[in-house]
Amino acid sequence: MARLGSESVGGFYPMPLDELSFLCRKLRFSSITEEPALPSVRIIDPCCGKGEALRVIANCLQEQGATVQTYGVELEDTRAIEAKETLDFVIHDGYENLRTQAAFSLLWLNPPYQEGFTERTEISFLRQLSSNKHGVLVKDGILMFIIPQFVLKEAAALLSGRFQQFRVYRFTDSNYERFRQIVVIAKFGKTNGAESKKNYKWLRQLGEDEKNKIPTLAEIEEIINIPYSTSSIDFFRAGRLNTEELALDLGSSPIFEEVSKRIGFRNVYADMKRPMLPLKPTHMGVAIAAGAIGGNMGNHIVSGITKRRTDITSIYDEDGKETGQKMTEYFQSIVRVFNEEGVFDLE
């Protein structure tokens, strides 16, 4: 029944707000450098639902004076629309199509709870989002991984290989029994081999232990420091073509300036001194071919091009008998003229 319920909601189980409030009480933001270049905290949820959890976390940090930017990814149509009203940036797509940078302070990861083709979906999410190619966290960024307790046994190898300084808490009794959820909090970054093995054994054991072996979120004592995001973020895009994103890209593209430069009414980009003597036809041809002059001349457009040419001449001996051929390659400048009657090359 639990599995059928999972599939009916796409494996989506938002974290109860009362559990989240216990966690938020211990959140603090801190700089990972003495003078951060960009004093802001970026937090991301790759399966954000309606965006409620990320907004609560953001509000908590903002109350402490942090500048927080929220980023979400949601595949389901209705939830994606609602998330766009709640978060700063939202992509309507699957997490596997996300294109961005490792520029986030906090990865809030509450993935679908279900079996995948080769491994559990929770582990697939974590594997991609913490990989070298598709990872999203800054160095020493914080992972908050919400999963059923039994999944921790399967995720232990991946977690211990890529993260360190683990803390694990479970939901309080009023919310735990339904899905037996826990929260794994860890710092992004590998540790030494001995420590990694120790973490692996500890995490696997917690996945099998009785619930009373794991403290609840209401029993958190240590502060959870969220670092600043000191690097800039240049793009946060979906895999599918988005017309709004395309419009922004074209608006900042140099292509229109380049086209205007080449075929504008006059070339204002060329700063040439007036020649001492009038240019001869050969001089004019070279200048046009080089792109220094030309463009829109009113009723026609003039453009210079360069083509590779090959000449073949016969070689003869003293008796006039052909003994071979000589091939000569060279480049020739051509003036191409466009008008209503067609295209003409002036050589």
Coordinates of C-alpha atoms in Angstrom, one line a residue:
M1 CA 0.0 0.0 0.0
A2 CA 2.8 2.4 0.8
R3 CA 4.3 1.8 -2.7
L4 CA 1.0 2.4 -4.4
G5 CA 0.5 5.6 -2.4
S6 CA 4.0 6.7 -3.5
E7 CA 3.3 6.2 -7.2
S8 CA 0.0 8.0 -7.0
V9 CA 1.7 11.2 -5.9
G10 CA 4.8 10.7 -8.0
G11 CA 6.8 9.7 -4.9
F12 CA 6.4 13.2 -3.6
Y13 CA 6.3 13.6 0.2
P14 CA 6.7 17.2 1.3
M15 CA 8.4 17.5 4.7
P16 CA 5.9 18.4 7.5
L17 CA 6.3 22.0 8.5
D18 CA 6.6 21.2 12.2
E19 CA 9.6 18.9 11.5
L20 CA 11.1 21.6 9.3
S21 CA 10.7 24.2 12.1
F22 CA 12.9 22.1 14.4
L23 CA 15.6 22.1 11.8
C24 CA 15.4 25.8 11.0
R25 CA 16.0 26.7 14.7
K26 CA 19.6 25.5 14.4
L27 CA 20.4 27.0 11.0
R28 CA 23.0 29.7 10.8
F29 CA 24.7 31.3 7.8
S30 CA 28.5 31.8 7.8
S31 CA 31.2 33.0 5.4
I32 CA 33.5 30.4 4.0
T33 CA 36.0 33.2 3.4
E34 CA 36.8 36.2 5.6
E35 CA 35.5 38.6 3.0
P36 CA 33.1 36.8 0.6
A37 CA 33.0 38.2 -2.9
L38 CA 29.3 37.7 -3.2
P39 CA 27.7 37.8 0.2
S40 CA 24.6 35.7 -0.6
V41 CA 23.4 32.2 0.2
R42 CA 22.0 30.1 -2.7
I43 CA 19.9 27.1 -1.9
I44 CA 18.5 24.6 -4.3
D45 CA 15.8 21.9 -4.3
P46 CA 15.9 19.6 -7.4
C47 CA 12.4 18.3 -6.7
C48 CA 10.9 21.3 -5.0
G49 CA 7.2 20.5 -5.3
K50 CA 5.4 23.8 -4.5
G51 CA 8.6 25.3 -3.1
E52 CA 7.3 25.5 0.5
A53 CA 10.3 23.8 2.3
L54 CA 12.9 26.0 0.5
R55 CA 10.9 29.1 1.2
V56 CA 10.7 28.3 4.9
I57 CA 14.5 27.8 5.0
A58 CA 15.1 31.0 3.1
N59 CA 12.9 33.0 5.5
C60 CA 14.8 31.6 8.4
L61 CA 18.2 32.7 7.0
Q62 CA 16.9 36.0 5.9
E63 CA 15.7 36.8 9.4
Q64 CA 19.4 36.5 10.4
G65 CA 20.4 39.0 7.8
A66 CA 21.5 36.7 5.0
T67 CA 20.7 37.5 1.4
V68 CA 19.1 34.3 0.1
Q69 CA 18.3 33.2 -3.4
T70 CA 16.1 30.1 -3.9
Y71 CA 16.3 27.8 -6.9
G72 CA 13.9 24.9 -7.6
V73 CA 13.4 22.2 -10.2
E74 CA 10.0 20.5 -10.5
L75 CA 8.7 18.1 -13.2
E76 CA 5.0 18.0 -12.3
D77 CA 3.1 20.8 -14.1
T78 CA 0.8 22.1 -11.4
R79 CA 3.4 22.1 -8.6
A80 CA 5.9 23.8 -11.0
I81 CA 3.5 26.6 -11.6
E82 CA 2.9 27.1 -7.8
A83 CA 6.6 26.9 -7.1
K84 CA 7.3 29.8 -9.5
E85 CA 5.1 32.0 -7.2
T86 CA 7.1 31.0 -4.2
L87 CA 10.8 30.7 -5.2
D88 CA 13.1 33.1 -7.0
F89 CA 14.1 30.7 -9.9
V90 CA 12.2 27.6 -11.0
I91 CA 12.8 25.2 -13.8
H92 CA 9.9 23.1 -15.1
D93 CA 11.8 19.9 -16.0
G94 CA 13.4 16.8 -14.5
Y95 CA 16.5 17.1 -12.3
E96 CA 18.5 15.0 -14.8
N97 CA 18.1 17.8 -17.4
L98 CA 19.3 20.6 -15.1
R99 CA 22.2 22.7 -16.5
T100 CA 23.9 24.9 -13.9
Q101 CA 27.1 25.3 -11.9
A102 CA 28.5 24.1 -8.6
A103 CA 27.5 27.4 -6.9
F104 CA 25.0 26.5 -4.2
S105 CA 25.5 26.6 -0.4
L106 CA 22.7 24.2 0.4
L107 CA 21.3 21.2 -1.4
W108 CA 17.9 20.4 0.0
L109 CA 17.2 16.9 -1.4
N110 CA 13.8 15.3 -0.7
P111 CA 13.6 13.0 -3.7
P112 CA 10.8 10.5 -4.7
Y113 CA 10.8 7.4 -2.5
Q114 CA 10.6 4.5 -5.0
E115 CA 12.6 1.9 -6.9
G116 CA 14.4 2.9 -10.1
F117 CA 15.6 0.8 -13.0
T118 CA 19.0 0.0 -11.5
E119 CA 18.9 1.6 -8.0
R120 CA 16.6 3.5 -5.8
T121 CA 15.5 6.9 -7.1
E122 CA 16.8 8.6 -3.9
I123 CA 20.3 7.4 -4.7
S124 CA 20.1 8.3 -8.4
F125 CA 19.3 11.9 -7.4
L126 CA 22.2 12.1 -5.0
R127 CA 24.6 10.4 -7.4
Q128 CA 24.1 13.0 -10.2
L129 CA 23.8 16.1 -8.1
S130 CA 27.0 15.4 -6.2
S131 CA 29.0 14.2 -9.2
N132 CA 32.0 16.0 -10.7
K133 CA 30.1 16.8 -13.9
H134 CA 26.7 17.7 -12.6
G135 CA 27.3 18.6 -9.0
V136 CA 25.7 21.7 -7.6
L137 CA 27.3 22.3 -4.2
V138 CA 30.2 24.7 -3.5
K139 CA 33.2 23.3 -1.6
D140 CA 32.0 22.6 2.0
G141 CA 28.4 23.2 0.9
I142 CA 25.7 21.5 3.0
L143 CA 23.6 18.5 2.0
M144 CA 20.2 17.9 3.7
F145 CA 19.0 14.5 2.4
I146 CA 15.5 13.4 3.5
I147 CA 14.9 9.7 2.9
P148 CA 13.3 6.6 4.5
Q149 CA 15.6 5.2 7.2
F150 CA 16.1 1.8 5.4
V151 CA 17.4 3.6 2.3
L152 CA 20.4 4.8 4.3
K153 CA 21.9 1.4 4.2
E154 CA 22.0 1.5 0.4
A155 CA 23.1 5.1 0.2
A156 CA 26.0 4.7 2.7
A157 CA 28.7 4.0 0.2
L158 CA 27.8 7.0 -2.0
L159 CA 27.5 9.3 1.0
S160 CA 30.7 8.3 2.7
G161 CA 32.6 8.6 -0.5
R162 CA 31.6 12.2 -1.3
F163 CA 30.7 13.8 2.0
Q164 CA 31.9 14.1 5.6
Q165 CA 31.0 15.4 9.1
F166 CA 27.7 13.5 9.1
R167 CA 24.7 14.1 11.4
V168 CA 21.6 12.0 11.2
Y169 CA 18.2 12.8 12.7
R170 CA 14.7 11.3 12.4
F171 CA 11.2 12.7 12.3
T172 CA 9.5 12.9 15.7
D173 CA 7.1 10.1 16.6
S174 CA 4.0 11.9 15.4
N175 CA 5.4 11.9 11.8
Y176 CA 7.9 9.1 11.7
E177 CA 5.8 6.0 11.5
R178 CA 4.2 6.7 8.2
F179 CA 7.4 6.7 6.0
R180 CA 10.1 6.3 8.7
Q181 CA 11.9 9.4 7.4
I182 CA 15.3 10.6 8.5
V183 CA 17.4 13.7 7.6
V184 CA 21.1 13.2 6.7
I185 CA 23.1 16.4 7.1
A186 CA 26.7 16.4 5.7
K187 CA 29.4 18.6 4.4
F188 CA 30.4 18.2 0.7
G189 CA 33.9 17.0 0.3
K190 CA 35.9 13.8 0.5
T191 CA 37.7 12.8 3.6
N192 CA 40.6 10.4 4.2
G193 CA 40.2 6.7 3.6
A194 CA 40.0 5.6 7.2
E195 CA 37.4 8.2 8.1
S196 CA 35.4 7.3 5.0
K197 CA 35.3 3.6 6.0
K198 CA 34.2 4.6 9.5
N199 CA 31.4 6.7 8.2
Y200 CA 30.3 4.0 5.8
K201 CA 29.9 1.4 8.6
W202 CA 28.2 3.9 10.9
L203 CA 25.6 5.0 8.2
R204 CA 24.9 1.4 7.2
Q205 CA 24.3 0.5 10.8
L206 CA 21.9 3.4 11.3
G207 CA 19.9 2.2 8.3
E208 CA 19.2 -1.0 10.2
D209 CA 18.9 0.2 13.8
E210 CA 15.8 0.8 15.8
K211 CA 14.4 4.3 15.5
N212 CA 15.3 5.1 19.2
K213 CA 19.0 4.9 18.2
I214 CA 18.5 8.0 16.1
P215 CA 17.8 11.4 17.8
T216 CA 14.8 13.3 16.6
L217 CA 14.9 16.7 14.9
A218 CA 13.4 18.2 18.1
E219 CA 16.6 17.0 19.9
I220 CA 19.2 18.8 17.6
E221 CA 21.7 20.5 19.8
E222 CA 24.5 21.6 17.4
I223 CA 24.3 24.6 15.1
I224 CA 24.2 23.9 11.4
N225 CA 26.3 26.4 9.5
I226 CA 25.3 27.3 5.9
P227 CA 28.2 28.9 4.0
Y228 CA 28.0 31.8 1.7
S229 CA 28.0 31.2 -2.1
T230 CA 31.2 33.1 -3.0
S231 CA 31.2 32.2 -6.7
S232 CA 29.0 33.7 -9.3
I233 CA 26.3 31.7 -11.2
D234 CA 26.1 32.3 -14.9
F235 CA 23.3 30.0 -15.9
F236 CA 20.4 27.9 -14.4
R237 CA 18.7 26.3 -17.3
A238 CA 16.4 23.4 -18.2
G239 CA 17.2 20.8 -20.9
R240 CA 14.2 21.8 -23.0
L241 CA 14.2 24.9 -25.2
N242 CA 12.6 27.8 -23.3
T243 CA 11.5 30.8 -25.4
E244 CA 12.0 33.2 -22.6
E245 CA 15.6 32.0 -22.1
L246 CA 16.2 32.2 -25.8
A247 CA 15.0 35.8 -25.9
L248 CA 17.4 36.7 -23.1
D249 CA 20.3 35.0 -24.8
L250 CA 19.6 36.8 -28.1
G251 CA 19.3 40.1 -26.3
S252 CA 22.8 39.7 -24.9
S253 CA 24.3 38.1 -28.0
P254 CA 26.9 40.1 -30.0
I255 CA 25.4 38.8 -33.3
F256 CA 23.3 41.8 -34.0
E257 CA 26.1 44.2 -33.3
E258 CA 28.3 42.2 -35.7
V259 CA 25.7 42.2 -38.4
S260 CA 25.2 45.9 -38.0
K261 CA 29.0 46.4 -38.3
R262 CA 29.2 44.4 -41.5
I263 CA 26.1 45.7 -43.4
G264 CA 25.3 48.9 -41.7
F265 CA 24.9 52.1 -43.8
R266 CA 28.4 53.1 -42.8
N267 CA 31.2 51.4 -41.0
V268 CA 31.6 53.6 -37.9
Y269 CA 34.0 51.0 -36.4
A270 CA 36.8 51.5 -38.8
D271 CA 39.0 54.5 -37.7
M272 CA 41.1 55.2 -40.8
K273 CA 43.1 58.3 -41.7
R274 CA 42.4 60.0 -45.0
P275 CA 45.1 58.8 -47.6
M276 CA 47.5 61.4 -48.9
L277 CA 46.7 60.6 -52.5
P278 CA 43.5 59.3 -54.1
L279 CA 43.2 55.5 -54.0
K280 CA 43.7 53.6 -57.2
P281 CA 41.3 50.8 -58.2
T282 CA 43.7 48.1 -56.8
H283 CA 43.9 49.9 -53.5
M284 CA 40.1 50.2 -53.3
G285 CA 39.7 46.5 -54.0
V286 CA 42.2 45.5 -51.3
A287 CA 40.5 47.8 -48.8
I288 CA 37.0 46.4 -49.6
A289 CA 38.2 42.8 -49.5
A290 CA 39.8 43.5 -46.1
G291 CA 36.5 44.8 -44.8
A292 CA 37.9 48.2 -44.0
I293 CA 35.3 50.0 -46.3
G294 CA 32.1 48.9 -47.9
G295 CA 28.8 47.7 -46.6
N296 CA 25.5 49.3 -47.4
M297 CA 26.1 51.8 -50.2
G298 CA 22.5 52.7 -50.7
N299 CA 21.1 50.7 -53.7
H300 CA 23.7 48.0 -53.3
I301 CA 25.8 46.2 -50.7
V302 CA 29.6 45.7 -51.1
S303 CA 31.5 43.1 -49.3
G304 CA 35.1 41.8 -49.7
I305 CA 35.9 38.1 -49.8
T306 CA 39.1 36.1 -50.3
K307 CA 39.2 32.9 -52.3
R308 CA 41.9 30.3 -52.8
R309 CA 42.9 29.9 -56.5
T310 CA 45.0 27.3 -58.3
D311 CA 46.8 27.8 -61.6
I312 CA 48.2 25.0 -63.6
T313 CA 50.8 25.7 -66.3
S314 CA 52.6 23.2 -68.6
I315 CA 56.4 22.8 -68.6
Y316 CA 58.2 22.2 -71.9
D317 CA 61.7 21.1 -72.9
E318 CA 63.9 22.6 -75.5
D319 CA 62.2 20.6 -78.3
G320 CA 58.8 21.9 -77.2
K321 CA 57.7 18.6 -75.7
E322 CA 55.5 18.8 -72.6
T323 CA 57.5 17.3 -69.7
G324 CA 55.2 18.2 -66.7
Q325 CA 53.0 20.7 -65.0
K326 CA 53.5 23.3 -62.4
M327 CA 50.7 24.0 -59.9
T328 CA 50.6 27.4 -58.2
E329 CA 48.2 28.1 -55.3
Y330 CA 47.4 31.7 -54.2
F331 CA 44.7 33.8 -52.6
Q332 CA 42.7 36.3 -54.6
S333 CA 40.7 39.2 -53.1
I334 CA 37.3 39.6 -54.7
V335 CA 34.7 42.4 -54.3
R336 CA 31.2 40.9 -54.1
V337 CA 28.3 43.2 -55.0
F338 CA 24.7 42.6 -54.1
N339 CA 21.9 44.5 -55.8
E340 CA 18.4 43.9 -57.1
E341 CA 19.7 42.3 -60.3
G342 CA 21.8 39.6 -58.5
V343 CA 25.2 38.9 -57.0
F344 CA 28.4 39.9 -58.9
D345 CA 32.0 39.2 -58.2
L346 CA 34.5 41.8 -59.3
E347 CA 38.0 40.4 -59.6

